[in-house]
């Protein structure tokens, strides 16, 4: 299926993020079909396939953020949950401030 203007985004089958179509490799130039995995996940899978014994932190090796539900260490999982809550709270506060400023104008 060729990339049409309404297909500007795609969901990665590995990390489940919705990304612009430019973040996916083209697997068939004739039909314009894009890969099921985003470029970051494809690079990560290729690296792990080529170097299976490599034990490094995924955050240090990749720009992709770790997923909370895939974390096995309970302490690290709680840290990630608390960090996500903090980020969301800050985001909501910024949005509320911006809305108040717009109302005052």
Tab-separated table of C-alpha atoms in Angstrom:
chain	number	residue	atom	x	y	z
A	1	UNK	CA	0.000	0.000	0.000
A	2	UNK	CA	1.460	3.327	-1.004
A	3	UNK	CA	1.815	6.119	1.499
A	4	UNK	CA	-1.074	8.479	0.975
A	5	UNK	CA	-1.660	11.838	2.671
A	6	UNK	CA	-4.093	10.253	5.158
A	7	UNK	CA	-1.466	7.618	6.158
A	8	UNK	CA	1.041	10.033	7.698
A	9	UNK	CA	1.335	8.069	10.951
A	10	UNK	CA	1.941	4.428	11.779
A	11	UNK	CA	2.050	2.378	14.976
A	12	UNK	CA	5.251	0.412	15.635
A	13	UNK	CA	4.595	-3.276	16.280
A	14	UNK	CA	7.429	-3.442	18.822
A	15	UNK	CA	7.213	-0.303	21.001
A	16	UNK	CA	3.565	0.499	20.129
A	17	UNK	CA	4.301	4.210	19.630
A	18	UNK	CA	2.447	6.105	16.921
A	19	UNK	CA	5.094	7.841	14.829
A	20	UNK	CA	5.289	9.759	11.549
A	21	UNK	CA	5.686	7.532	8.501
A	22	UNK	CA	9.211	8.952	7.997
A	23	UNK	CA	10.288	7.044	11.141
A	24	UNK	CA	9.799	3.714	9.312
A	25	UNK	CA	12.027	2.165	6.667
A	26	UNK	CA	10.499	1.427	3.263
A	27	UNK	CA	10.638	-2.340	2.691
A	28	UNK	CA	9.242	-2.349	-0.849
A	29	UNK	CA	10.029	0.651	-3.055
A	30	UNK	CA	7.687	-0.465	-5.808
A	31	UNK	CA	4.601	-0.623	-3.609
A	32	UNK	CA	5.797	1.903	-1.017
A	33	UNK	CA	5.172	-0.513	1.856
A	34	UNK	CA	6.776	0.498	5.164
A	35	UNK	CA	8.347	-1.712	7.824
A	36	UNK	CA	6.208	-2.833	10.784
A	37	UNK	CA	8.902	-1.632	13.216
A	38	UNK	CA	10.142	1.952	13.622
A	39	UNK	CA	13.754	2.729	12.742
A	40	UNK	CA	14.836	2.852	16.400
A	41	UNK	CA	13.327	-0.555	17.196
A	42	UNK	CA	14.709	-2.074	13.979
A	43	UNK	CA	18.221	-0.808	14.855
A	44	UNK	CA	17.879	-2.177	18.392
A	45	UNK	CA	16.724	-5.606	17.152
A	46	UNK	CA	19.523	-5.768	14.574
A	47	UNK	CA	22.126	-4.830	17.193
A	48	UNK	CA	20.813	-7.453	19.631
A	49	UNK	CA	20.771	-10.093	16.897
A	50	UNK	CA	24.370	-9.300	15.917
A	51	UNK	CA	25.621	-9.015	19.519
A	52	UNK	CA	23.355	-11.233	21.660
A	53	UNK	CA	25.782	-11.310	24.604
A	54	UNK	CA	25.975	-7.512	24.853
A	55	UNK	CA	24.622	-6.468	28.261
A	56	UNK	CA	24.043	-2.708	28.304
A	57	UNK	CA	21.313	-0.449	29.579
A	58	UNK	CA	18.743	0.037	26.808
A	59	UNK	CA	18.367	3.715	27.750
A	60	UNK	CA	22.098	4.288	27.250
A	61	UNK	CA	22.121	2.539	23.879
A	62	UNK	CA	18.841	3.819	22.472
A	63	UNK	CA	16.803	6.994	22.479
A	64	UNK	CA	13.719	4.880	23.112
A	65	UNK	CA	12.337	5.137	26.636
A	66	UNK	CA	11.880	2.001	28.682
A	67	UNK	CA	8.324	0.812	29.111
A	68	UNK	CA	7.121	0.593	32.691
A	69	UNK	CA	5.223	-2.660	32.237
A	70	UNK	CA	8.337	-4.390	30.839
A	71	UNK	CA	10.464	-3.512	33.872
A	72	UNK	CA	11.172	-6.553	36.073
A	73	UNK	CA	12.882	-4.788	38.986
A	74	UNK	CA	10.129	-3.591	41.402
A	75	UNK	CA	12.188	-0.660	42.722
A	76	UNK	CA	13.043	0.586	39.231
A	77	UNK	CA	9.421	0.111	38.191
A	78	UNK	CA	8.235	2.268	41.101
A	79	UNK	CA	10.795	4.949	40.177
A	80	UNK	CA	9.468	4.994	36.620
A	81	UNK	CA	5.864	5.224	37.825
A	82	UNK	CA	6.657	8.108	40.182
A	83	UNK	CA	8.612	9.900	37.453
A	84	UNK	CA	5.697	9.509	35.026
A	85	UNK	CA	3.285	10.907	37.636
A	86	UNK	CA	5.591	13.861	38.269
A	87	UNK	CA	5.909	14.614	34.551
A	88	UNK	CA	2.142	14.427	34.052
A	89	UNK	CA	1.473	16.674	37.055
A	90	UNK	CA	3.945	19.276	35.746
A	91	UNK	CA	2.403	19.101	32.292
A	92	UNK	CA	-1.111	19.644	33.642
A	93	UNK	CA	0.077	22.593	35.742
A	94	UNK	CA	1.751	24.209	32.701
A	95	UNK	CA	-1.393	23.769	30.645
A	96	UNK	CA	-3.580	25.251	33.399
A	97	UNK	CA	-1.265	28.253	33.682
A	98	UNK	CA	-1.334	28.768	29.923
A	99	UNK	CA	-5.142	28.596	29.879
A	100	UNK	CA	-5.386	31.123	32.738
A	101	UNK	CA	-3.044	33.499	30.894
A	102	UNK	CA	-5.147	33.190	27.726
A	103	UNK	CA	-8.332	33.922	29.697
A	104	UNK	CA	-6.791	37.058	31.203
A	105	UNK	CA	-5.939	38.452	27.776
